PDB file of N, CA and C in Angstrom:
ATOM      1  N   MET X   1     -28.828  -6.615  48.604  1.00 88.00           N
ATOM      2  CA  MET X   1     -27.689  -6.096  47.914  1.00 88.00           C
ATOM      3  C   MET X   1     -28.074  -4.708  47.405  1.00 88.00           C
ATOM      4  N   VAL X   2     -27.138  -3.762  47.526  1.00 89.00           N
ATOM      5  CA  VAL X   2     -27.339  -2.409  47.012  1.00 89.00           C
ATOM      6  C   VAL X   2     -26.206  -2.100  46.055  1.00 89.00           C
ATOM      7  N   ASP X   3     -26.546  -1.537  44.904  1.00 90.00           N
ATOM      8  CA  ASP X   3     -25.536  -1.182  43.914  1.00 90.00           C
ATOM      9  C   ASP X   3     -25.935   0.144  43.289  1.00 90.00           C
ATOM     10  N   ALA X   4     -24.989   0.780  42.621  1.00 87.00           N
ATOM     11  CA  ALA X   4     -25.275   2.036  41.930  1.00 87.00           C
ATOM     12  C   ALA X   4     -24.615   2.008  40.563  1.00 87.00           C
ATOM     13  N   ARG X   5     -25.246   2.661  39.626  1.00 90.00           N
ATOM     14  CA  ARG X   5     -24.646   2.860  38.313  1.00 90.00           C
ATOM     15  C   ARG X   5     -24.972   4.281  37.891  1.00 90.00           C
ATOM     16  N   TYR X   6     -24.119   4.859  37.090  1.00 91.00           N
ATOM     17  CA  TYR X   6     -24.321   6.232  36.641  1.00 91.00           C
ATOM     18  C   TYR X   6     -24.969   6.246  35.266  1.00 91.00           C
ATOM     19  N   GLU X   7     -25.965   7.101  35.132  1.00 92.00           N
ATOM     20  CA  GLU X   7     -26.685   7.286  33.874  1.00 92.00           C
ATOM     21  C   GLU X   7     -26.793   8.779  33.606  1.00 92.00           C
ATOM     22  N   GLN X   8     -26.904   9.137  32.340  1.00 92.00           N
ATOM     23  CA  GLN X   8     -27.106  10.537  31.995  1.00 92.00           C
ATOM     24  C   GLN X   8     -28.595  10.852  32.080  1.00 92.00           C
ATOM     25  N   VAL X   9     -28.910  11.944  32.806  1.00 87.00           N
ATOM     26  CA  VAL X   9     -30.293  12.330  33.065  1.00 87.00           C
ATOM     27  C   VAL X   9     -30.463  13.799  32.693  1.00 87.00           C
ATOM     28  N   ARG X  10     -31.575  14.131  32.066  1.00 90.00           N
ATOM     29  CA  ARG X  10     -31.840  15.527  31.717  1.00 90.00           C
ATOM     30  C   ARG X  10     -32.556  16.200  32.889  1.00 90.00           C
ATOM     31  N   ILE X  11     -31.953  17.288  33.412  1.00 83.00           N
ATOM     32  CA  ILE X  11     -32.532  18.071  34.503  1.00 83.00           C
ATOM     33  C   ILE X  11     -32.508  19.534  34.072  1.00 83.00           C
ATOM     34  N   ASP X  12     -33.670  20.160  33.971  1.00 90.00           N
ATOM     35  CA  ASP X  12     -33.771  21.573  33.568  1.00 90.00           C
ATOM     36  C   ASP X  12     -33.000  21.852  32.282  1.00 90.00           C
ATOM     37  N   ASN X  13     -33.207  21.038  31.280  1.00 91.00           N
ATOM     38  CA  ASN X  13     -32.569  21.176  29.961  1.00 91.00           C
ATOM     39  C   ASN X  13     -31.056  20.992  29.982  1.00 91.00           C
ATOM     40  N   LEU X  14     -30.501  20.464  31.058  1.00 92.00           N
ATOM     41  CA  LEU X  14     -29.083  20.119  31.138  1.00 92.00           C
ATOM     42  C   LEU X  14     -28.961  18.614  31.307  1.00 92.00           C
ATOM     43  N   VAL X  15     -27.965  18.024  30.676  1.00 93.00           N
ATOM     44  CA  VAL X  15     -27.718  16.593  30.836  1.00 93.00           C
ATOM     45  C   VAL X  15     -26.640  16.427  31.893  1.00 93.00           C
ATOM     46  N   ARG X  16     -26.963  15.657  32.951  1.00 90.00           N
ATOM     47  CA  ARG X  16     -26.033  15.444  34.061  1.00 90.00           C
ATOM     48  C   ARG X  16     -25.883  13.953  34.318  1.00 90.00           C
ATOM     49  N   ASP X  17     -24.734  13.571  34.866  1.00 90.00           N
ATOM     50  CA  ASP X  17     -24.548  12.197  35.317  1.00 90.00           C
ATOM     51  C   ASP X  17     -25.167  12.067  36.703  1.00 90.00           C
ATOM     52  N   CYS X  18     -26.048  11.107  36.875  1.00 90.00           N
ATOM     53  CA  CYS X  18     -26.693  10.861  38.161  1.00 90.00           C
ATOM     54  C   CYS X  18     -26.504   9.399  38.539  1.00 90.00           C
ATOM     55  N   ALA X  19     -26.451   9.150  39.839  1.00 88.00           N
ATOM     56  CA  ALA X  19     -26.347   7.782  40.334  1.00 88.00           C
ATOM     57  C   ALA X  19     -27.750   7.185  40.431  1.00 88.00           C
ATOM     58  N   VAL X  20     -27.912   5.990  39.899  1.00 89.00           N
ATOM     59  CA  VAL X  20     -29.153   5.241  40.054  1.00 89.00           C
ATOM     60  C   VAL X  20     -28.855   4.143  41.066  1.00 89.00           C
ATOM     61  N   LEU X  21     -29.428   4.274  42.264  1.00 89.00           N
ATOM     62  CA  LEU X  21     -29.207   3.308  43.342  1.00 89.00           C
ATOM     63  C   LEU X  21     -30.274   2.225  43.247  1.00 89.00           C
ATOM     64  N   ILE X  22     -29.846   0.971  43.280  1.00 94.00           N
ATOM     65  CA  ILE X  22     -30.750  -0.160  43.111  1.00 94.00           C
ATOM     66  C   ILE X  22     -30.592  -1.103  44.299  1.00 94.00           C
ATOM     67  N   ALA X  23     -31.708  -1.413  44.973  1.00 95.00           N
ATOM     68  CA  ALA X  23     -31.700  -2.373  46.077  1.00 95.00           C
ATOM     69  C   ALA X  23     -32.327  -3.672  45.577  1.00 95.00           C
ATOM     70  N   LEU X  24     -31.588  -4.781  45.711  1.00 95.00           N
ATOM     71  CA  LEU X  24     -32.063  -6.094  45.270  1.00 95.00           C
ATOM     72  C   LEU X  24     -32.175  -7.038  46.459  1.00 95.00           C
ATOM     73  N   GLY X  25     -33.174  -7.882  46.431  1.00 97.00           N
ATOM     74  CA  GLY X  25     -33.291  -8.962  47.391  1.00 97.00           C
ATOM     75  C   GLY X  25     -33.135 -10.280  46.652  1.00 97.00           C
ATOM     76  N   ILE X  26     -32.578 -11.278  47.320  1.00 95.00           N
ATOM     77  CA  ILE X  26     -32.402 -12.604  46.724  1.00 95.00           C
ATOM     78  C   ILE X  26     -33.076 -13.614  47.644  1.00 95.00           C
ATOM     79  N   ASP X  27     -34.038 -14.371  47.096  1.00 94.00           N
ATOM     80  CA  ASP X  27     -34.744 -15.336  47.937  1.00 94.00           C
ATOM     81  C   ASP X  27     -33.942 -16.631  48.079  1.00 94.00           C
ATOM     82  N   ASP X  28     -34.485 -17.583  48.816  1.00 95.00           N
ATOM     83  CA  ASP X  28     -33.767 -18.830  49.101  1.00 95.00           C
ATOM     84  C   ASP X  28     -33.554 -19.702  47.860  1.00 95.00           C
ATOM     85  N   LYS X  29     -34.273 -19.412  46.775  1.00 96.00           N
ATOM     86  CA  LYS X  29     -34.088 -20.153  45.525  1.00 96.00           C
ATOM     87  C   LYS X  29     -33.136 -19.440  44.571  1.00 96.00           C
ATOM     88  N   GLY X  30     -32.607 -18.285  45.002  1.00 94.00           N
ATOM     89  CA  GLY X  30     -31.667 -17.537  44.176  1.00 94.00           C
ATOM     90  C   GLY X  30     -32.312 -16.546  43.223  1.00 94.00           C
ATOM     91  N   LYS X  31     -33.635 -16.385  43.314  1.00 97.00           N
ATOM     92  CA  LYS X  31     -34.336 -15.440  42.445  1.00 97.00           C
ATOM     93  C   LYS X  31     -34.135 -14.020  42.965  1.00 97.00           C
ATOM     94  N   ARG X  32     -33.765 -13.104  42.056  1.00 95.00           N
ATOM     95  CA  ARG X  32     -33.552 -11.703  42.418  1.00 95.00           C
ATOM     96  C   ARG X  32     -34.844 -10.914  42.256  1.00 95.00           C
ATOM     97  N   GLU X  33     -35.050  -9.959  43.168  1.00 96.00           N
ATOM     98  CA  GLU X  33     -36.215  -9.089  43.093  1.00 96.00           C
ATOM     99  C   GLU X  33     -35.770  -7.669  43.410  1.00 96.00           C
ATOM    100  N   VAL X  34     -36.186  -6.721  42.570  1.00 96.00           N
ATOM    101  CA  VAL X  34     -35.853  -5.314  42.808  1.00 96.00           C
ATOM    102  C   VAL X  34     -36.736  -4.810  43.947  1.00 96.00           C
ATOM    103  N   LEU X  35     -36.101  -4.327  45.021  1.00 96.00           N
ATOM    104  CA  LEU X  35     -36.830  -3.823  46.177  1.00 96.00           C
ATOM    105  C   LEU X  35     -37.050  -2.318  46.095  1.00 96.00           C
ATOM    106  N   GLY X  36     -36.143  -1.623  45.417  1.00 96.00           N
ATOM    107  CA  GLY X  36     -36.291  -0.178  45.292  1.00 96.00           C
ATOM    108  C   GLY X  36     -35.270   0.410  44.342  1.00 96.00           C
ATOM    109  N   VAL X  37     -35.619   1.570  43.789  1.00 94.00           N
ATOM    110  CA  VAL X  37     -34.739   2.301  42.877  1.00 94.00           C
ATOM    111  C   VAL X  37     -34.818   3.771  43.262  1.00 94.00           C
ATOM    112  N   GLN X  38     -33.676   4.446  43.306  1.00 90.00           N
ATOM    113  CA  GLN X  38     -33.628   5.865  43.649  1.00 90.00           C
ATOM    114  C   GLN X  38     -32.619   6.559  42.752  1.00 90.00           C
ATOM    115  N   VAL X  39     -32.971   7.711  42.209  1.00 87.00           N
ATOM    116  CA  VAL X  39     -32.044   8.504  41.403  1.00 87.00           C
ATOM    117  C   VAL X  39     -31.509   9.622  42.280  1.00 87.00           C
ATOM    118  N   SER X  40     -30.191   9.805  42.246  1.00 84.00           N
ATOM    119  CA  SER X  40     -29.546  10.781  43.111  1.00 84.00           C
ATOM    120  C   SER X  40     -28.416  11.456  42.348  1.00 84.00           C
ATOM    121  N   LEU X  41     -28.005  12.639  42.790  1.00 79.00           N
ATOM    122  CA  LEU X  41     -26.901  13.332  42.130  1.00 79.00           C
ATOM    123  C   LEU X  41     -25.564  12.672  42.414  1.00 79.00           C
ATOM    124  N   SER X  42     -25.474  11.887  43.501  1.00 69.00           N
ATOM    125  CA  SER X  42     -24.238  11.161  43.804  1.00 69.00           C
ATOM    126  C   SER X  42     -24.574   9.942  44.653  1.00 69.00           C
ATOM    127  N   GLU X  43     -23.630   9.005  44.752  1.00 64.00           N
ATOM    128  CA  GLU X  43     -23.839   7.804  45.568  1.00 64.00           C
ATOM    129  C   GLU X  43     -23.846   8.126  47.053  1.00 64.00           C
ATOM    130  N   THR X  44     -23.226   9.245  47.449  1.00 69.00           N
ATOM    131  CA  THR X  44     -23.065   9.559  48.871  1.00 69.00           C
ATOM    132  C   THR X  44     -24.161  10.456  49.419  1.00 69.00           C
ATOM    133  N   GLU X  45     -25.144  10.836  48.616  1.00 64.00           N
ATOM    134  CA  GLU X  45     -26.241  11.669  49.091  1.00 64.00           C
ATOM    135  C   GLU X  45     -27.025  10.911  50.159  1.00 64.00           C
ATOM    136  N   VAL X  46     -27.383  11.585  51.247  1.00 59.00           N
ATOM    137  CA  VAL X  46     -28.050  10.945  52.388  1.00 59.00           C
ATOM    138  C   VAL X  46     -29.565  10.997  52.207  1.00 59.00           C
ATOM    139  N   TYR X  47     -30.251   9.866  52.545  1.00 58.00           N
ATOM    140  CA  TYR X  47     -31.715   9.796  52.460  1.00 58.00           C
ATOM    141  C   TYR X  47     -32.304   9.525  53.797  1.00 58.00           C
TER     142      TYR X  47
END
């Protein structure tokens, strides 16, 4: 599962809204595990 949420981040003494992209995995017992986190200026930025 991949989701994003917006957080305020300080960049070069400016506060900007940035997307925090979170990748989660769910095992067969239903336990969630964070697979990765990436901060981006928008959800549509290509990696």
